[in-house]
CSV table of C-alpha atoms in Angstrom, one decimal:
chain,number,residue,atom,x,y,z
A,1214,UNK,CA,8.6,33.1,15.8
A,1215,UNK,CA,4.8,32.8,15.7
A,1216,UNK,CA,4.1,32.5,12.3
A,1217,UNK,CA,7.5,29.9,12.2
A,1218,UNK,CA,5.2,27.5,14.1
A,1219,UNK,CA,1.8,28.3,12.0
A,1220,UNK,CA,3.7,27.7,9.4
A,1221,UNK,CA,5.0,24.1,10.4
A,1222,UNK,CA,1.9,22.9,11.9
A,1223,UNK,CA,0.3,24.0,8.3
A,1224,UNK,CA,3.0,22.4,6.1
A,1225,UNK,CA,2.4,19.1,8.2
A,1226,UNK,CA,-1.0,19.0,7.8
A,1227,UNK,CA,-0.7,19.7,4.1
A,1228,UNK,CA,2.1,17.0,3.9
A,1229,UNK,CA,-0.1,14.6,5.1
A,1230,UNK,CA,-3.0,14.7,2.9
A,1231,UNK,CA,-0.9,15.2,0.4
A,1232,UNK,CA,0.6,11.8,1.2
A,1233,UNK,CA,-3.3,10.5,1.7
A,1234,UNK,CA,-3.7,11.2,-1.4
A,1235,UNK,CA,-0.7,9.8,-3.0
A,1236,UNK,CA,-1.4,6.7,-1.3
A,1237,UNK,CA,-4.8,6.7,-2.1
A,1238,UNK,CA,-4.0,7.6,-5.9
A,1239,UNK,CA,-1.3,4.2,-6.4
A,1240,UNK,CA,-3.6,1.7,-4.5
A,1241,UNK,CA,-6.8,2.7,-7.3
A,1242,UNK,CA,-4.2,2.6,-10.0
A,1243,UNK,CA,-3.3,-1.0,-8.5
A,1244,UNK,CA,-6.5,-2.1,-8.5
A,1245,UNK,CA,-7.5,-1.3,-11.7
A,1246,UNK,CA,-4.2,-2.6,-13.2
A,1247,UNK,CA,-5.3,-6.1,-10.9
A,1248,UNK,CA,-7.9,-6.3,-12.4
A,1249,UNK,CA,-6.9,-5.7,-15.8
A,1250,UNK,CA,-4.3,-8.5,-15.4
A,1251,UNK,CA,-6.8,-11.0,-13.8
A,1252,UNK,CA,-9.8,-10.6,-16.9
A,1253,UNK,CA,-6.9,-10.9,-19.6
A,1254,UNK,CA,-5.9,-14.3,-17.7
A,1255,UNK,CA,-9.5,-15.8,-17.5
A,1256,UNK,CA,-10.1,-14.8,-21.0
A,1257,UNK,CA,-6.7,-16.3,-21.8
A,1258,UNK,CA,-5.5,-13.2,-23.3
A,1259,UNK,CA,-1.2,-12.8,-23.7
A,1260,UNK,CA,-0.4,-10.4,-19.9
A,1261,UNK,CA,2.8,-9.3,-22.0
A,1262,UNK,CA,0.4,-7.7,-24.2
A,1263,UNK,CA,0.5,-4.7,-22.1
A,1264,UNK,CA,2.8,-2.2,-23.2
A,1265,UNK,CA,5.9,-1.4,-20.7
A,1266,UNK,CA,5.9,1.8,-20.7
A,1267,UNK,CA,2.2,1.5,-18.6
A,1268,UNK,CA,3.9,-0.9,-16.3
A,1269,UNK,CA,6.5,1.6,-15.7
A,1270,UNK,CA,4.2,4.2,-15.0
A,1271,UNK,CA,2.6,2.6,-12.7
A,1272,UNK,CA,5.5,1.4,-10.8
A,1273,UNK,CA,6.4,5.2,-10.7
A,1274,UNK,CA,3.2,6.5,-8.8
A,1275,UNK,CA,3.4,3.2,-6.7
A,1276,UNK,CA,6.4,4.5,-5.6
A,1277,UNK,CA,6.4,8.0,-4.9
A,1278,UNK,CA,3.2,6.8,-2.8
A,1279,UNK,CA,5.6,4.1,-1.1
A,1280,UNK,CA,8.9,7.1,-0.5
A,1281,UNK,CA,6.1,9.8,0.9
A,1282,UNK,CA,4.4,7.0,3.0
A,1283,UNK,CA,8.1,6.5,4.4
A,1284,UNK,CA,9.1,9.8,4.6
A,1285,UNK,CA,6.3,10.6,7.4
A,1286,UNK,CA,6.9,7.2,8.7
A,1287,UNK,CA,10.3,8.2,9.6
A,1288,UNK,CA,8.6,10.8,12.2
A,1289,UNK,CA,7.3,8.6,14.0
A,1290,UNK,CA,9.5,8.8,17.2
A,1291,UNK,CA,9.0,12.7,16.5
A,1292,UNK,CA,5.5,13.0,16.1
A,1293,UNK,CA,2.4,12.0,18.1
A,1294,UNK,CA,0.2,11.4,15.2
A,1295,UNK,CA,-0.6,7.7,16.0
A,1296,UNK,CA,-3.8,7.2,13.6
A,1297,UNK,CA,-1.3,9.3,10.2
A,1298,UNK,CA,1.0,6.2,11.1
A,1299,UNK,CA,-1.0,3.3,11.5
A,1300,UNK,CA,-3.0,4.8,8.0
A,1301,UNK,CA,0.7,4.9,6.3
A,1302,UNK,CA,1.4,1.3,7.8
A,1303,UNK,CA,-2.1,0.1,6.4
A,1304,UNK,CA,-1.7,1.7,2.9
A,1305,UNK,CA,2.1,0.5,2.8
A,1306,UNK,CA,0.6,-3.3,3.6
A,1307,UNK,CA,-1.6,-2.9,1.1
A,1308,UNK,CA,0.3,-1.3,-1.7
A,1309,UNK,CA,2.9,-4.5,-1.0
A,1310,UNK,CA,0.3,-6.7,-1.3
A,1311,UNK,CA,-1.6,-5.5,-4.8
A,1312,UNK,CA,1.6,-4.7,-6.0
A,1313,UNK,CA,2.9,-8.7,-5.0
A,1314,UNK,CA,5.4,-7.7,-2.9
A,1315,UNK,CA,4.1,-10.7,-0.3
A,1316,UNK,CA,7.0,-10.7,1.8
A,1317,UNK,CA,6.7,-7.1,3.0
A,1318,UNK,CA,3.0,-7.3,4.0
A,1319,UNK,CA,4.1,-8.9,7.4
A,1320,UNK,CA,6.4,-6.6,8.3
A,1321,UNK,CA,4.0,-3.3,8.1
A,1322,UNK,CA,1.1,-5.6,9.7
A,1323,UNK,CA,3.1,-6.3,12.8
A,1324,UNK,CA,4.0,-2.3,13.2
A,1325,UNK,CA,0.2,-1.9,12.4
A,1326,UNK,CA,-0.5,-4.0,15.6
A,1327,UNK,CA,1.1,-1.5,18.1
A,1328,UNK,CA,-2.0,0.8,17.2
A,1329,UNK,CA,-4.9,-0.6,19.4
A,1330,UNK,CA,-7.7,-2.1,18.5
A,1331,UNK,CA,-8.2,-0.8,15.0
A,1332,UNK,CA,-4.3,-1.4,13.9
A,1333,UNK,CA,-5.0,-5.4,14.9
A,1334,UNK,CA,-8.2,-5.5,13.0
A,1335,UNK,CA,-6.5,-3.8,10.0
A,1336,UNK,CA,-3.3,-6.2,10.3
A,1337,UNK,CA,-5.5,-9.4,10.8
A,1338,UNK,CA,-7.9,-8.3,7.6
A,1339,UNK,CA,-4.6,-7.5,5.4
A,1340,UNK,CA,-3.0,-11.0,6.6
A,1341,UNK,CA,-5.8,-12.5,5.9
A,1342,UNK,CA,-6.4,-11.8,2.2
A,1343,UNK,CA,-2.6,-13.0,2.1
A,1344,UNK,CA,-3.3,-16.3,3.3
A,1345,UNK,CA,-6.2,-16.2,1.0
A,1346,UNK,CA,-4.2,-15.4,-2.3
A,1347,UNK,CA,-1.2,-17.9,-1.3
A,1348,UNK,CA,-3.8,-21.0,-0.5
A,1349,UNK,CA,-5.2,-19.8,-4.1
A,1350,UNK,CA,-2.1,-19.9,-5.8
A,1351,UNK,CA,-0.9,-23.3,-4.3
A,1352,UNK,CA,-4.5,-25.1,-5.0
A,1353,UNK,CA,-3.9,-23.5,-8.5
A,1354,UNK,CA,-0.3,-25.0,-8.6
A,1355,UNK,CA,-2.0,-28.5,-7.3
A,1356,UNK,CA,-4.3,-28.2,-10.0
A,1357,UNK,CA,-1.9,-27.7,-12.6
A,1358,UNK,CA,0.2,-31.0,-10.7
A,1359,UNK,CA,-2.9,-33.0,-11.2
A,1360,UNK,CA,-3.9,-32.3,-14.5
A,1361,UNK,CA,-0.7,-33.5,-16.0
């Protein structure tokens, strides 16, 4: 019975970082991919230029990251692991929001906000850079309005 509980408390923690690090793994591989997409557009490069089957890779780590960020989300009236939680609602914001998934990001910020202090911060810096990249795409639609 013991070793039962070790065993648990071991396979949680290990479940965890695992999660960490999935998390951790599709939010570089969004940036870089981000970024990728934003130098072929200044340079006026073709975005379709990119092969699929990269896109599709991508989308799969981005969603195994998104699944295991759920699955120990879905502990939450279980567990009393407040800071795991309010790290899986961050990473979930900002995976939605590299990935353009805008209208999810409010959703994980307001769940972010039930943790303190440090969850308000986090959902008031990731709201932020969404107000940011919506005023930049509608003063780039203005600008495109105006030039014609």
């Amino acid at each position: 019975m013991k070793w039962n509980f070790i065993s648990k408390i071991f396979d949680g923690a290990i479940g965890i970082e695992r999660t960490y690090n999935d998390c951790d793994k599709a939010l570089k591989e969004l940036g870089k991919y981000n970024e990728r997409i934003e130098e072929m557009q200044e340079n006026s490069e073709d975005i379709n230029s990119i092969p699929e089957s990269e896109k599709a890779a991508l989308d799969e780590v981005v969603d195994y990251a998104i699944e295991r960020a759920k699955k120990l989300l879905s502990k939450e009236s279980d567990r009393n692991w407040p800071g795991v939680f309010r790290e899986m609602h961050k990473n979930l914001a900002n995976m939605y929001f590299e990935r353009g998934d805008y209208d999810k990001v409010p959703e994980e910020c307001e769940q972010l906000k039930n943790y303190g202090e440090v969850g308000r911060q986090d959902a008031q810096e990731i709201m932020q850079k969404l107000q940011d990249k919506q005023a930049e795409k509608s003063g780039n639609a203005e600008e495109q309005v105006s030039s014609v």
